[in-house]
Short mmCIF file of C-alpha atoms in Angstrom, two decimals:
data_model
loop_
_atom_site.label_atom_id
_atom_site.label_comp_id
_atom_site.label_asym_id
_atom_site.label_seq_id
_atom_site.Cartn_x
_atom_site.Cartn_y
_atom_site.Cartn_z
CA MET A 1 -45.73 -15.32 5.25
CA GLU A 2 -49.07 -14.93 3.55
CA GLN A 3 -49.37 -12.89 0.37
CA GLU A 4 -52.07 -10.77 2.04
CA VAL A 5 -49.64 -9.66 4.75
CA LEU A 6 -47.14 -8.42 2.21
CA THR A 7 -49.71 -6.88 -0.11
CA ALA A 8 -51.09 -4.85 2.78
CA LEU A 9 -47.69 -3.15 3.09
CA LEU A 10 -47.52 -2.05 -0.55
CA PRO A 11 -49.72 1.10 -0.47
CA SER A 12 -47.62 2.62 2.30
CA MET A 13 -44.39 1.68 0.55
CA VAL A 14 -45.57 3.30 -2.67
CA GLU A 15 -46.64 6.46 -0.82
CA TRP A 16 -43.33 6.73 1.06
CA ARG A 17 -41.22 5.94 -1.98
CA ARG A 18 -42.99 8.48 -4.20
CA HIS A 19 -42.73 11.20 -1.56
CA LEU A 20 -38.98 10.60 -1.34
CA HIS A 21 -38.71 10.46 -5.13
CA ARG A 22 -40.32 13.91 -5.37
CA HIS A 23 -38.02 15.32 -2.68
CA PRO A 24 -34.54 13.84 -3.22
CA GLU A 25 -31.48 15.02 -1.31
CA LEU A 26 -27.83 14.57 -2.22
CA SER A 27 -25.25 12.67 -0.17
CA TYR A 28 -24.44 14.35 3.16
CA MET A 29 -27.50 16.61 2.74
CA GLU A 30 -30.33 14.23 3.72
CA LYS A 31 -31.81 16.51 6.40
CA GLU A 32 -35.47 16.39 5.37
CA THR A 33 -35.28 12.72 4.38
CA THR A 34 -34.00 11.85 7.84
CA ALA A 35 -36.74 13.94 9.46
CA TYR A 36 -39.38 12.21 7.32
CA VAL A 37 -38.13 8.76 8.29
CA ARG A 38 -37.80 9.74 11.93
CA GLU A 39 -41.44 10.87 12.10
CA ILE A 40 -42.74 7.60 10.65
CA LEU A 41 -40.59 5.48 12.96
CA HIS A 42 -41.58 7.58 15.97
CA ASP A 43 -45.26 7.05 15.18
CA LEU A 44 -44.58 3.30 14.96
CA GLY A 45 -42.98 3.37 18.42
CA VAL A 46 -39.47 2.46 17.33
CA GLU A 47 -36.69 3.19 19.82
CA LEU A 48 -34.54 5.74 17.94
CA GLN A 49 -30.96 6.96 18.07
CA SER A 50 -29.41 9.78 16.04
CA VAL A 51 -25.92 9.84 14.59
CA THR A 52 -23.40 12.45 15.65
CA SER A 53 -21.86 13.09 12.23
CA GLY A 54 -24.07 14.07 9.30
CA TYR A 55 -27.57 12.74 8.79
CA GLY A 56 -29.06 9.29 9.19
CA LEU A 57 -30.50 7.40 12.12
CA PHE A 58 -30.98 3.92 13.48
CA GLY A 59 -33.54 2.33 15.72
CA THR A 60 -34.36 -0.90 17.51
CA ILE A 61 -37.50 -2.99 17.72
CA ARG A 62 -37.34 -5.32 20.71
CA GLY A 63 -39.40 -8.47 20.55
CA ASP A 64 -41.31 -9.90 23.48
CA LEU A 65 -39.22 -13.08 23.29
CA PRO A 66 -35.48 -13.25 24.03
CA GLY A 67 -33.01 -13.70 21.21
CA ARG A 68 -30.27 -12.23 19.07
CA THR A 69 -30.21 -8.97 17.10
CA VAL A 70 -30.55 -8.69 13.32
CA ALA A 71 -29.61 -5.46 11.54
CA LEU A 72 -31.33 -4.37 8.34
CA ARG A 73 -29.98 -1.44 6.34
CA ALA A 74 -31.33 1.06 3.79
CA ASP A 75 -29.51 3.97 2.13
CA MET A 76 -31.27 7.31 1.60
CA ASP A 77 -29.23 9.61 -0.68
CA ALA A 78 -29.96 10.71 -4.25
CA LEU A 79 -27.76 11.68 -7.21
CA PRO A 80 -26.91 14.95 -9.03
CA ILE A 81 -28.95 14.01 -12.13
CA GLN A 82 -31.87 15.83 -13.74
CA ASP A 83 -35.01 13.68 -13.65
CA GLU A 84 -36.33 13.30 -17.21
CA LYS A 85 -39.32 11.06 -16.41
CA THR A 86 -42.83 12.30 -17.12
CA CYS A 87 -44.79 10.97 -14.17
CA GLN A 88 -46.64 12.50 -11.23
CA TYR A 89 -43.90 11.52 -8.77
CA ALA A 90 -40.94 12.92 -10.76
CA SER A 91 -38.32 14.84 -8.79
CA GLN A 92 -39.28 18.38 -7.85
CA VAL A 93 -35.66 19.32 -7.14
CA PRO A 94 -33.82 20.59 -10.24
CA GLY A 95 -30.72 18.57 -11.01
CA VAL A 96 -31.31 15.99 -8.25
CA MET A 97 -33.10 12.65 -8.46
CA HIS A 98 -33.27 9.18 -6.98
CA ALA A 99 -31.63 7.39 -9.90
CA CYS A 100 -30.46 4.32 -8.01
CA GLY A 101 -33.47 3.09 -6.02
CA HIS A 102 -32.51 4.39 -2.59
CA ASP A 103 -35.97 5.89 -2.17
CA GLY A 104 -37.33 2.37 -2.61
CA HIS A 105 -34.83 0.95 -0.13
CA THR A 106 -35.95 3.45 2.49
CA ALA A 107 -39.62 2.73 1.84
CA VAL A 108 -39.00 -1.02 2.09
CA LEU A 109 -37.25 -0.73 5.45
CA LEU A 110 -40.04 1.47 6.80
CA ALA A 111 -42.53 -1.24 5.81
CA VAL A 112 -40.37 -3.88 7.49
CA ALA A 113 -40.35 -1.71 10.61
CA GLU A 114 -44.14 -1.52 10.52
CA TYR A 115 -44.38 -5.29 10.16
CA PHE A 116 -42.14 -6.09 13.12
CA CYS A 117 -43.73 -3.41 15.31
CA LYS A 118 -47.05 -5.20 14.77
CA HIS A 119 -45.55 -8.64 15.51
CA LYS A 120 -43.50 -7.99 18.65
CA GLU A 121 -45.29 -10.77 20.49
CA THR A 122 -43.76 -13.40 18.18
CA LEU A 123 -40.42 -11.66 17.57
CA ARG A 124 -37.54 -13.68 19.04
CA GLY A 125 -34.93 -11.03 19.69
CA SER A 126 -34.46 -7.57 18.20
CA ILE A 127 -34.41 -5.81 14.86
CA ARG A 128 -31.91 -2.99 14.32
CA LEU A 129 -33.06 -0.62 11.57
CA ILE A 130 -30.22 1.35 9.90
CA PHE A 131 -31.18 4.30 7.69
CA GLN A 132 -27.87 5.39 6.25
CA PRO A 133 -26.91 8.58 4.42
CA ALA A 134 -24.29 9.08 1.74
CA GLU A 135 -23.82 5.74 0.05
CA GLU A 136 -23.13 7.32 -3.33
CA VAL A 137 -20.08 9.42 -2.40
CA CYS A 138 -16.87 8.22 -0.78
CA PRO A 139 -16.03 7.89 2.05
CA GLY A 140 -19.73 7.03 2.41
CA GLY A 141 -22.00 6.97 5.42
CA ALA A 142 -21.55 3.40 6.64
CA GLN A 143 -18.37 3.97 8.65
CA ALA A 144 -19.91 6.91 10.51
CA MET A 145 -23.00 4.84 11.33
CA ILE A 146 -20.79 2.05 12.68
CA LYS A 147 -18.79 4.54 14.73
CA ASP A 148 -22.00 5.90 16.22
CA GLY A 149 -23.06 2.43 17.38
CA ALA A 150 -25.37 1.15 14.65
CA LEU A 151 -23.80 -2.31 14.90
CA ASP A 152 -23.46 -2.42 18.68
CA GLY A 153 -24.94 -5.71 19.88
CA VAL A 154 -25.73 -6.82 16.31
CA ASP A 155 -25.16 -10.46 15.36
CA VAL A 156 -25.90 -10.42 11.62
CA ILE A 157 -26.83 -7.86 8.95
CA TYR A 158 -28.82 -7.98 5.70
CA GLY A 159 -29.24 -5.42 2.96
CA ILE A 160 -31.02 -5.25 -0.39
CA HIS A 161 -30.58 -3.30 -3.58
CA LEU A 162 -33.48 -2.89 -6.00
CA TRP A 163 -31.77 -3.77 -9.26
CA THR A 164 -33.25 -3.04 -12.69
CA PRO A 165 -30.84 -5.28 -14.67
CA ILE A 166 -32.71 -8.19 -13.05
CA PRO A 167 -36.39 -8.71 -13.91
CA VAL A 168 -38.95 -8.25 -11.17
CA GLY A 169 -39.70 -11.58 -9.50
CA THR A 170 -36.04 -12.63 -9.20
CA ALA A 171 -33.49 -11.94 -6.49
CA ALA A 172 -29.80 -12.79 -6.76
CA SER A 173 -26.69 -12.83 -4.62
CA ALA A 174 -23.43 -14.75 -4.27
CA PRO A 175 -21.29 -16.27 -1.52
CA GLY A 176 -18.04 -14.43 -0.98
CA PRO A 177 -17.16 -11.46 -3.23
CA LEU A 178 -20.22 -9.91 -4.89
CA MET A 179 -19.37 -6.24 -5.54
CA ALA A 180 -16.00 -4.72 -6.34
CA SER A 181 -13.81 -2.42 -4.34
CA THR A 182 -13.60 1.09 -5.76
CA ASP A 183 -10.68 3.52 -5.83
CA GLU A 184 -10.37 6.87 -7.57
CA PHE A 185 -7.31 8.63 -8.94
CA PHE A 186 -6.60 12.10 -10.27
CA ILE A 187 -3.46 12.78 -12.31
CA GLU A 188 -2.00 16.22 -13.04
CA VAL A 189 0.48 16.26 -15.93
CA HIS A 190 2.73 19.34 -15.91
CA GLY A 191 4.44 20.40 -19.13
CA LYS A 192 5.58 23.70 -20.60
CA GLY A 193 3.11 25.86 -22.44
CA GLY A 194 3.82 27.38 -25.81
CA HIS A 195 2.68 28.22 -29.32
CA GLY A 196 0.90 25.49 -31.26
CA GLY A 197 3.13 26.18 -34.25
CA MET A 198 6.34 25.80 -32.24
CA PRO A 199 6.00 22.45 -30.36
CA HIS A 200 9.79 22.03 -30.10
CA ALA A 201 9.92 24.97 -27.69
CA ALA A 202 7.25 23.52 -25.38
CA VAL A 203 6.39 20.35 -23.46
CA ASP A 204 2.92 19.21 -24.49
CA SER A 205 1.01 17.99 -21.44
CA VAL A 206 -1.92 16.83 -23.62
CA VAL A 207 0.32 14.52 -25.65
CA ALA A 208 1.87 13.15 -22.44
CA GLY A 209 -1.57 12.73 -20.90
CA SER A 210 -2.90 10.99 -24.00
CA ALA A 211 0.02 8.58 -23.98
CA LEU A 212 -0.66 7.90 -20.31
CA VAL A 213 -4.30 7.02 -21.06
CA LEU A 214 -3.09 4.35 -23.49
CA GLN A 215 -0.36 3.09 -21.17
CA LEU A 216 -2.77 2.62 -18.26
CA GLN A 217 -4.92 0.31 -20.39
CA SER A 218 -2.11 -2.26 -20.13
CA VAL A 219 -2.22 -2.42 -16.33
CA VAL A 220 -5.08 -4.93 -16.30
CA SER A 221 -4.35 -6.61 -19.63
CA ARG A 222 -0.67 -7.27 -18.88
CA PHE A 223 -0.20 -7.31 -15.11
CA VAL A 224 -3.40 -8.81 -13.66
CA ASP A 225 -4.29 -12.51 -13.85
CA PRO A 226 -6.95 -12.85 -16.59
CA LEU A 227 -9.01 -14.96 -14.17
CA ASP A 228 -9.00 -12.14 -11.59
CA PRO A 229 -11.62 -9.51 -12.61
CA ALA A 230 -10.37 -5.93 -12.54
CA VAL A 231 -11.03 -2.63 -14.30
CA VAL A 232 -9.03 0.55 -14.80
CA THR A 233 -11.08 3.28 -16.48
CA ILE A 234 -10.05 6.81 -17.38
CA GLY A 235 -13.33 8.68 -17.26
CA SER A 236 -12.08 12.21 -17.83
CA ILE A 237 -9.22 13.99 -19.58
CA GLN A 238 -9.04 17.77 -19.60
CA GLY A 239 -6.35 20.02 -21.01
CA GLY A 240 -5.83 23.12 -23.05
CA THR A 241 -7.79 26.28 -23.78
CA ALA A 242 -7.44 26.88 -27.53
CA GLN A 243 -6.54 25.11 -30.76
CA ASN A 244 -3.20 26.90 -31.22
CA ILE A 245 -1.88 26.81 -27.65
CA ILE A 246 0.16 23.93 -26.25
CA ALA A 247 -1.30 23.21 -22.85
CA GLU A 248 0.94 23.47 -19.83
CA ARG A 249 -1.33 21.21 -17.77
CA CYS A 250 -3.53 18.20 -18.42
CA ARG A 251 -5.75 16.47 -15.86
CA LEU A 252 -6.92 12.85 -15.92
CA ALA A 253 -9.41 11.18 -13.61
CA GLY A 254 -10.22 7.50 -13.34
CA THR A 255 -11.49 4.61 -11.28
CA VAL A 256 -10.20 1.18 -10.29
CA ARG A 257 -12.43 -1.81 -9.55
CA CYS A 258 -11.33 -5.27 -8.37
CA PHE A 259 -12.11 -8.09 -5.94
CA ARG A 260 -8.80 -8.88 -4.20
CA GLU A 261 -6.75 -6.61 -1.95
CA GLU A 262 -3.55 -7.93 -3.53
CA THR A 263 -4.82 -6.93 -6.98
CA ARG A 264 -5.93 -3.58 -5.63
CA GLU A 265 -2.42 -2.82 -4.34
CA LEU A 266 -0.79 -4.09 -7.54
CA ILE A 267 -2.91 -1.79 -9.71
CA ARG A 268 -2.25 1.20 -7.47
CA ASN A 269 1.51 0.69 -7.66
CA LYS A 270 1.45 0.26 -11.45
CA ILE A 271 -0.56 3.45 -11.92
CA LEU A 272 1.93 5.41 -9.80
CA PHE A 273 4.91 3.91 -11.66
CA MET A 274 3.50 4.36 -15.17
CA THR A 275 2.42 7.92 -14.47
CA GLU A 276 5.87 8.99 -13.35
CA TYR A 277 7.81 7.40 -16.16
CA THR A 278 5.39 8.08 -19.02
CA ALA A 279 5.34 11.76 -18.13
CA ARG A 280 9.13 11.75 -17.86
CA ALA A 281 9.45 10.19 -21.32
CA TYR A 282 7.73 13.26 -22.77
CA GLY A 283 9.76 15.72 -20.74
CA ALA A 284 6.85 16.39 -18.37
CA THR A 285 6.19 15.69 -14.71
CA ALA A 286 3.07 14.32 -13.07
CA THR A 287 1.47 13.97 -9.67
CA VAL A 288 -1.12 11.38 -8.63
CA ASP A 289 -3.83 11.85 -6.02
CA TYR A 290 -4.94 8.26 -5.33
CA MET A 291 -7.99 7.80 -3.11
CA SER A 292 -8.92 4.40 -1.70
CA GLY A 293 -12.69 3.96 -1.61
CA TYR A 294 -15.04 1.18 -0.58
CA PRO A 295 -13.62 -2.32 -0.05
CA CYS A 296 -14.90 -5.38 -1.86
CA LEU A 297 -18.32 -6.49 -0.60
CA ILE A 298 -17.92 -10.05 0.69
CA ASN A 299 -21.02 -12.01 1.68
CA ASP A 300 -20.94 -14.65 4.39
CA GLU A 301 -21.41 -18.05 2.76
CA TYR A 302 -23.73 -19.36 5.48
CA GLU A 303 -25.96 -16.29 5.24
CA PHE A 304 -25.96 -16.52 1.44
CA ASN A 305 -27.30 -20.06 1.82
CA ARG A 306 -30.01 -18.68 4.09
CA PHE A 307 -31.02 -16.38 1.24
CA ILE A 308 -31.18 -19.30 -1.20
CA GLN A 309 -33.35 -21.28 1.23
CA THR A 310 -35.69 -18.53 2.43
CA GLY A 311 -36.06 -16.48 -0.76
CA PRO A 312 -38.50 -18.90 -2.43
CA GLN A 313 -40.74 -18.60 0.65
CA VAL A 314 -41.52 -15.04 -0.43
CA PRO A 315 -44.57 -15.09 -2.72
CA ASN A 316 -43.80 -14.77 -6.44
CA LEU A 317 -40.03 -14.64 -5.89
CA GLN A 318 -37.32 -16.93 -7.17
CA THR A 319 -33.65 -16.83 -6.20
CA ASP A 320 -30.59 -17.02 -8.38
CA LEU A 321 -26.80 -16.98 -8.18
CA SER A 322 -25.38 -13.62 -9.20
CA ALA A 323 -22.17 -13.09 -11.09
CA LYS A 324 -19.68 -10.65 -9.58
CA ILE A 325 -20.51 -7.04 -10.50
CA MET A 326 -18.18 -4.04 -10.71
CA PRO A 327 -20.35 -1.39 -8.98
CA ALA A 328 -19.30 -0.82 -5.37
CA GLU A 329 -21.26 -0.52 -2.13
CA ASP A 330 -20.30 0.76 1.30
CA PHE A 331 -22.46 -2.00 2.80
CA ALA A 332 -19.10 -3.78 2.53
CA TYR A 333 -17.99 -2.01 5.72
CA TYR A 334 -20.79 -3.56 7.76
CA LEU A 335 -19.78 -7.01 6.51
CA GLN A 336 -16.26 -6.42 7.81
CA HIS A 337 -17.72 -6.27 11.34
CA VAL A 338 -20.52 -8.86 11.35
CA PRO A 339 -21.57 -11.68 9.00
CA GLY A 340 -24.39 -11.01 6.60
CA CYS A 341 -25.64 -10.97 3.05
CA PHE A 342 -26.33 -8.28 0.47
CA ILE A 343 -28.99 -9.15 -2.10
CA LEU A 344 -29.95 -7.75 -5.50
CA VAL A 345 -33.74 -7.69 -5.90
CA GLY A 346 -35.03 -7.54 -9.47
CA ALA A 347 -36.84 -4.26 -10.24
CA GLY A 348 -36.79 -4.12 -14.03
CA ASN A 349 -39.86 -4.75 -16.18
CA GLN A 350 -39.81 -4.39 -19.98
CA ASP A 351 -43.60 -4.63 -20.18
CA LYS A 352 -43.87 -1.47 -18.05
CA GLY A 353 -41.04 0.31 -19.84
CA ILE A 354 -38.78 0.08 -16.80
CA VAL A 355 -35.60 -0.65 -18.71
CA HIS A 356 -33.23 2.20 -17.92
CA PRO A 357 -30.03 1.46 -16.03
CA HIS A 358 -29.07 2.85 -12.67
CA HIS A 359 -27.86 6.48 -12.69
CA HIS A 360 -29.87 7.18 -15.86
CA PRO A 361 -32.08 10.35 -16.07
CA ARG A 362 -35.17 8.20 -16.72
CA PHE A 363 -34.40 5.55 -14.14
CA ASP A 364 -37.40 4.01 -12.40
CA ILE A 365 -38.32 0.78 -10.62
CA ASP A 366 -41.22 -1.62 -10.79
CA GLU A 367 -42.73 -0.85 -7.39
CA ASP A 368 -43.91 -4.46 -7.05
CA ALA A 369 -40.25 -5.25 -6.41
CA MET A 370 -40.60 -3.53 -3.04
CA LEU A 371 -42.96 -6.34 -2.00
CA HIS A 372 -40.27 -8.88 -2.76
CA ALA A 373 -37.59 -6.84 -0.99
CA ALA A 374 -39.68 -6.38 2.15
CA GLY A 375 -40.69 -10.03 2.21
CA LEU A 376 -37.09 -11.10 1.78
CA MET A 377 -35.84 -8.91 4.62
CA ILE A 378 -38.58 -10.17 6.93
CA ARG A 379 -37.98 -13.81 6.01
CA MET A 380 -34.21 -13.56 6.41
CA ALA A 381 -34.50 -11.90 9.83
CA GLU A 382 -37.10 -14.35 11.11
CA SER A 383 -35.12 -17.34 9.85
CA TYR A 384 -32.00 -16.21 11.67
CA LEU A 385 -33.76 -15.36 14.93
CA VAL A 386 -35.64 -18.66 15.02
CA GLU A 387 -32.46 -20.64 14.28
CA TYR A 388 -30.55 -19.03 17.15
CA ALA A 389 -33.45 -18.70 19.62
#
């Protein structure tokens, strides 16, 4: 692929991305985003299909030559974060912004659609374009897209994530497990309220909850193999209303991340066990609402090798092996149905001040990274279709 071909796609990608950045929509609310994408794809002549639950859509570009079908996916939802950037494309929706790069993902896939629509005569097979809602909030949008037929007839799937921890000009992935599974739990500790000066006549739910926070830190450190990455984090503890009142209730909320289903089940069981008996030790009771979220994202080894081989063919891009990372992705569900590869595309640039992490109020991307992402998606799809023509 010539540099000129890719560069010609950049102005449209920037325009689309900045429009979406100005008009973000939260998970399960991507009505206008879906309409915007639909209009562009319709004008390109893409064969479109809506989903029956929520927002999102998928379409197919059929090449003039026979062959297999490659799916390419982009997510479209934003986050409940106030945009603190001072730029002309900052979010115009109070309290909502694209703080994870999904606007860029959508713009990249639209550019890829434009490319393949203009090259149908040399396309060996078909391209399935998946524009998915609700990646940020469990249960996510991937399963609904699959249920509605997004993977019907698909042989392989690729996805990208613009990733600011990696400098622009580098893309990284890994064979096998790349991103962790994610579960959430909510614990209600029930004690007996009373006067702060008379603790013997009450059961302090805050003390029991605090002890539970400390006890749960031993789940990973003492029950999980040190060579098996896992995380248990208590992100919230809430209890009490005043300094001199012993709280009757205390609420904890946390997350679990790991890479093996056996470890996932072990941690779940330990949390349930420790919650019951720690609360009991303080004379309290506790209930646990444990919610299983996205599974571990596991790349196909053969398709990871395709990434390593084809990535350097994209101008100004080098490939690298990624370490496992604890953030989760519902792209994992697609990989449970068909082989594929999920790739982190560097979008950080210290020289441009693009240094803020994902989900930060001043998050931004180096828009040149969209060139690399589009080129990578095109190269991966063409490599697969030519190999199996």
